mmCIF file of C-alpha atoms in Angstrom:
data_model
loop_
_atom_site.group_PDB
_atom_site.id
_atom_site.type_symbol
_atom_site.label_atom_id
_atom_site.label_comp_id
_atom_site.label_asym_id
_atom_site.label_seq_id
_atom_site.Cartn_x
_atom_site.Cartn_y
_atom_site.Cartn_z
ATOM 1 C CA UNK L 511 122.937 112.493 77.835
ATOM 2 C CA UNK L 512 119.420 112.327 77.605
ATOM 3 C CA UNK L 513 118.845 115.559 79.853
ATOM 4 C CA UNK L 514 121.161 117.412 77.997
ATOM 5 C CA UNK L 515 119.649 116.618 74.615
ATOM 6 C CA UNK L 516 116.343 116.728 75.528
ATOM 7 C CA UNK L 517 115.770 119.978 78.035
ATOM 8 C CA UNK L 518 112.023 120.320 77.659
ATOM 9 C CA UNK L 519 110.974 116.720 78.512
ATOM 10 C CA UNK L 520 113.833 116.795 81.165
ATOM 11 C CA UNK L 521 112.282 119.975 83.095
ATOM 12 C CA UNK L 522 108.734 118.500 82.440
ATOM 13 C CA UNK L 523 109.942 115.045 84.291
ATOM 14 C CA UNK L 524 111.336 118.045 87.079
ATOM 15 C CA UNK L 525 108.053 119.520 87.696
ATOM 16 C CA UNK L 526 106.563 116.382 87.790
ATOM 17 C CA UNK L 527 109.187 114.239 90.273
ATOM 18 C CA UNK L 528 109.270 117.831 92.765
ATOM 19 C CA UNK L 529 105.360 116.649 92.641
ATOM 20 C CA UNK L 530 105.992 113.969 94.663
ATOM 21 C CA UNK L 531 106.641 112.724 97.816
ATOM 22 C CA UNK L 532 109.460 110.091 98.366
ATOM 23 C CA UNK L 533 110.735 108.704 101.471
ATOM 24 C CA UNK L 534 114.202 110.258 100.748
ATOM 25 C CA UNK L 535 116.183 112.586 98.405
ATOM 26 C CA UNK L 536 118.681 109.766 97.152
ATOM 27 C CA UNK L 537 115.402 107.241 96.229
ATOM 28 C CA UNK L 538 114.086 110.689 94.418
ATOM 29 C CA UNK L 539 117.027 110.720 92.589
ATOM 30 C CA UNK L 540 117.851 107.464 92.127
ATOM 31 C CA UNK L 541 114.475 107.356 90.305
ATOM 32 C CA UNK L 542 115.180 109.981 88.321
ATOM 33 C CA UNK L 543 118.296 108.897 86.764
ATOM 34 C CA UNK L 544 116.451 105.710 86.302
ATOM 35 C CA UNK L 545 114.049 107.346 84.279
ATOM 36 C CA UNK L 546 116.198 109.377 82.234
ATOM 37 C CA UNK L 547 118.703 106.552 81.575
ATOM 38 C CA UNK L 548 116.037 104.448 79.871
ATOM 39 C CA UNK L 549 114.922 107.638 78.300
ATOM 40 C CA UNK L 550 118.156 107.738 76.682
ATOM 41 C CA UNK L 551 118.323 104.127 75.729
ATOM 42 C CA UNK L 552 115.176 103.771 74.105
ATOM 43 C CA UNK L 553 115.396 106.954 71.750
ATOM 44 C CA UNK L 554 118.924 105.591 70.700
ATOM 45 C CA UNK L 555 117.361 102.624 69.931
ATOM 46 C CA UNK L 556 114.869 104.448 67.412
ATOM 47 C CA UNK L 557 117.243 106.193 66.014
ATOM 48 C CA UNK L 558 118.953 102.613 64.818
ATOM 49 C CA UNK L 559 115.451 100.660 64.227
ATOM 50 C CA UNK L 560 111.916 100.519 63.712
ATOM 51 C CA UNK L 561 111.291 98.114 66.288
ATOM 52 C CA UNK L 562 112.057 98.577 70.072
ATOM 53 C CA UNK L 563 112.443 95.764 72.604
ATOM 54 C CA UNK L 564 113.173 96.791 76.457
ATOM 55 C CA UNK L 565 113.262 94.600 79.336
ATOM 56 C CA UNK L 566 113.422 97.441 81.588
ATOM 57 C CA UNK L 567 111.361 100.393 79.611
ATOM 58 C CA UNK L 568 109.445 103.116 80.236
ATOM 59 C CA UNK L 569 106.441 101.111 81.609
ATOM 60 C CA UNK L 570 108.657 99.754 83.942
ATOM 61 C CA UNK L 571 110.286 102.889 85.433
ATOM 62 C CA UNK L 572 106.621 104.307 85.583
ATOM 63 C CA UNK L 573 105.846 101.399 87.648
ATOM 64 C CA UNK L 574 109.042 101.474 90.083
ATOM 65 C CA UNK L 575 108.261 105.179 90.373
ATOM 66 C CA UNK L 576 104.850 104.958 91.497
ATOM 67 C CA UNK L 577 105.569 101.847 93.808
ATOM 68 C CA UNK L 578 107.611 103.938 96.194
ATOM 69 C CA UNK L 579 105.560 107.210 96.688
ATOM 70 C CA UNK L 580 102.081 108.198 97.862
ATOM 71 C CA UNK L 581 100.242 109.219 95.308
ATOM 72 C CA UNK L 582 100.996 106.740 92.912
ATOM 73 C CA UNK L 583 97.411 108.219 90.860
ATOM 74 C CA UNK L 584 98.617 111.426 89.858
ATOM 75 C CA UNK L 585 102.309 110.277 89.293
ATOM 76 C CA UNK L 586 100.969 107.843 86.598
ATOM 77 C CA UNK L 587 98.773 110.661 84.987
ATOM 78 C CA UNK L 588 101.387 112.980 85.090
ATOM 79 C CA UNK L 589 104.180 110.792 83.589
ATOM 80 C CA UNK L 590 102.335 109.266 80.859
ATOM 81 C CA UNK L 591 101.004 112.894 79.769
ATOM 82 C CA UNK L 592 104.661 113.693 79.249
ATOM 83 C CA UNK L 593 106.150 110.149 78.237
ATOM 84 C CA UNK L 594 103.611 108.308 76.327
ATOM 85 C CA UNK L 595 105.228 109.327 73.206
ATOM 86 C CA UNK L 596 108.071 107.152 74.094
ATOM 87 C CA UNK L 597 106.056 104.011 74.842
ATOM 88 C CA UNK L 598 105.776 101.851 71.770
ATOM 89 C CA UNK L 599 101.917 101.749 70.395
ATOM 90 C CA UNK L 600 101.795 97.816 71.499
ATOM 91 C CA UNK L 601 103.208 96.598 74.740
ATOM 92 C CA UNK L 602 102.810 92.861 75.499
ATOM 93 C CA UNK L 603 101.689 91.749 79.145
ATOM 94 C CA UNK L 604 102.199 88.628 80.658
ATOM 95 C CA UNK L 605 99.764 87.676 82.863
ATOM 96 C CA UNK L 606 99.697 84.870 85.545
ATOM 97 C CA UNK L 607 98.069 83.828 88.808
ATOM 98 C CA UNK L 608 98.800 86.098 91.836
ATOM 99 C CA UNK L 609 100.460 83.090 93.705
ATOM 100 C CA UNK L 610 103.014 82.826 90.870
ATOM 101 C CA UNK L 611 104.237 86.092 90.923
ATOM 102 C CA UNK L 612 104.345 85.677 94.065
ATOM 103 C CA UNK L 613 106.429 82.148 93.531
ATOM 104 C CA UNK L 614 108.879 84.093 91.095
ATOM 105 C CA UNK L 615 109.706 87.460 93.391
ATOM 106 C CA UNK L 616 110.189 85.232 96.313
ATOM 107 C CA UNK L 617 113.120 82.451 94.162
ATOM 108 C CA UNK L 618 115.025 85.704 93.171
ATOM 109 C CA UNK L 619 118.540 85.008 93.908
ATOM 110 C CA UNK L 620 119.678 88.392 92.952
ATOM 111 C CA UNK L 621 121.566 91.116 94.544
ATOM 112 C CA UNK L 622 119.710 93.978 94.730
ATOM 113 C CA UNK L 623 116.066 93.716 93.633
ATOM 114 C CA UNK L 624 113.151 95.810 93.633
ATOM 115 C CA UNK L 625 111.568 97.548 96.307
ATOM 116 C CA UNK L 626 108.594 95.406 95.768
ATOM 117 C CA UNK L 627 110.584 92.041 96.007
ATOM 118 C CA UNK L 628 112.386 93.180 99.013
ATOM 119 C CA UNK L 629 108.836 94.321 100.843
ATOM 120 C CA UNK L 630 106.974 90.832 100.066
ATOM 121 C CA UNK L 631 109.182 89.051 102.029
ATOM 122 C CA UNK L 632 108.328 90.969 105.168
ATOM 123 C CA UNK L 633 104.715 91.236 103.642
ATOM 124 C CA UNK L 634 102.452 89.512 101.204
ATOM 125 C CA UNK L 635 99.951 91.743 101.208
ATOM 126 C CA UNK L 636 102.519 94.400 99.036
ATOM 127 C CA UNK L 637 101.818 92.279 95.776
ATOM 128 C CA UNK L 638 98.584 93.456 96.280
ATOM 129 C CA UNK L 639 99.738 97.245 95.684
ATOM 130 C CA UNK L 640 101.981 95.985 93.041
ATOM 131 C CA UNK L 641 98.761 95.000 90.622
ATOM 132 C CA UNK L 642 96.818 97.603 91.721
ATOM 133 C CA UNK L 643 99.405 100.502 90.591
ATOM 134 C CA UNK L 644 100.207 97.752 87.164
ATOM 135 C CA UNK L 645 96.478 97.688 86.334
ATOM 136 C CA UNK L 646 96.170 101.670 86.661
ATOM 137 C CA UNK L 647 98.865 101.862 84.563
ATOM 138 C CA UNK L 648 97.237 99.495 81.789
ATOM 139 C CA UNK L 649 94.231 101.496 82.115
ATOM 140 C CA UNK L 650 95.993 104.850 81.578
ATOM 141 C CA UNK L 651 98.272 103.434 78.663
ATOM 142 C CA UNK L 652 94.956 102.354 76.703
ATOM 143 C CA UNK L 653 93.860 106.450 77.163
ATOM 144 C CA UNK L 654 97.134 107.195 74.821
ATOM 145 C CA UNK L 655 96.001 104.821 72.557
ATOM 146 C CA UNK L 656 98.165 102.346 73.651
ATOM 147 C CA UNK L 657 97.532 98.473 72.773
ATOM 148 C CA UNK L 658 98.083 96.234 75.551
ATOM 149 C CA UNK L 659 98.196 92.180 74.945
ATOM 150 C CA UNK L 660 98.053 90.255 77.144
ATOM 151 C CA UNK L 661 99.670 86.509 76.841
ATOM 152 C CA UNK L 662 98.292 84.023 79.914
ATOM 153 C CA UNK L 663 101.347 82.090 81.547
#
């Protein structure tokens, strides 16, 4: 629903995504639809309310995204020029050693996962590309205006 009711941010997402290199069509759209689906969940949550809490945001999909292509650097440019608007102006971040995330993505019990859970196992040093993309995204978010807190675990 969100691509119909929203044409303009859905062709600039287009533009951006044929931008990008993935390692297959179906992960390109996959993504997509990931994007767009959140999209859609968090403006009909602002419709209802004020206040907007989403486990898996915008943030999120921005970080998935940009985990599973090249040039995560432009991607993260690129998408928060276009979807910063539908970040809220605070986002909480909870911060904790490197060997506890590590701890956490390797207990998951889960079917499915992300690509960065399933990638640890067969090699630690892919956390490593998980902060790095996570911090660039801080950095950008704070460009927008953007407060990020962080809360120590």
């Amino acid at each position: 629903l969100f691509i119909i009711r929203h044409p303009f941010i859905t062709s600039k997402i287009i533009k951006i995504f044929k931008k990008q290199k993935f390692n297959s069509y179906n992960k390109k759209f996959k993504m997509f639809i990931y994007v767009t689906s959140v999209l859609y969940l968090s403006n009909k949550c602002r419709r209802n309310t004020n206040k907007v809490l989403l486990e898996e945001g915008i943030i999120q999909c921005i970080f998935g995204i940009s985990y599973v292509i090249e040039d995560f650097n432009t991607f993260i440019d690129d998408a928060l020029n276009v979807l910063s608007e539908y970040i809220s102006p605070k986002v909480i971040v909870l911060k904790t050693e490197e060997k506890n995330l590590l701890k956490r993505l390797n207990e998951r019990k889960q079917l499915g996962g992300s690509e960065l859970e399933h990638d640890i196992k067969n090699n630690k040093d892919s956390l490593k590309r998980g902060i790095i993309i996570f911090e660039k995204i801080c950095d950008e978010l704070k460009k927008y205006g953007i407060k990020i807190e962080e809360i120590e675990l």
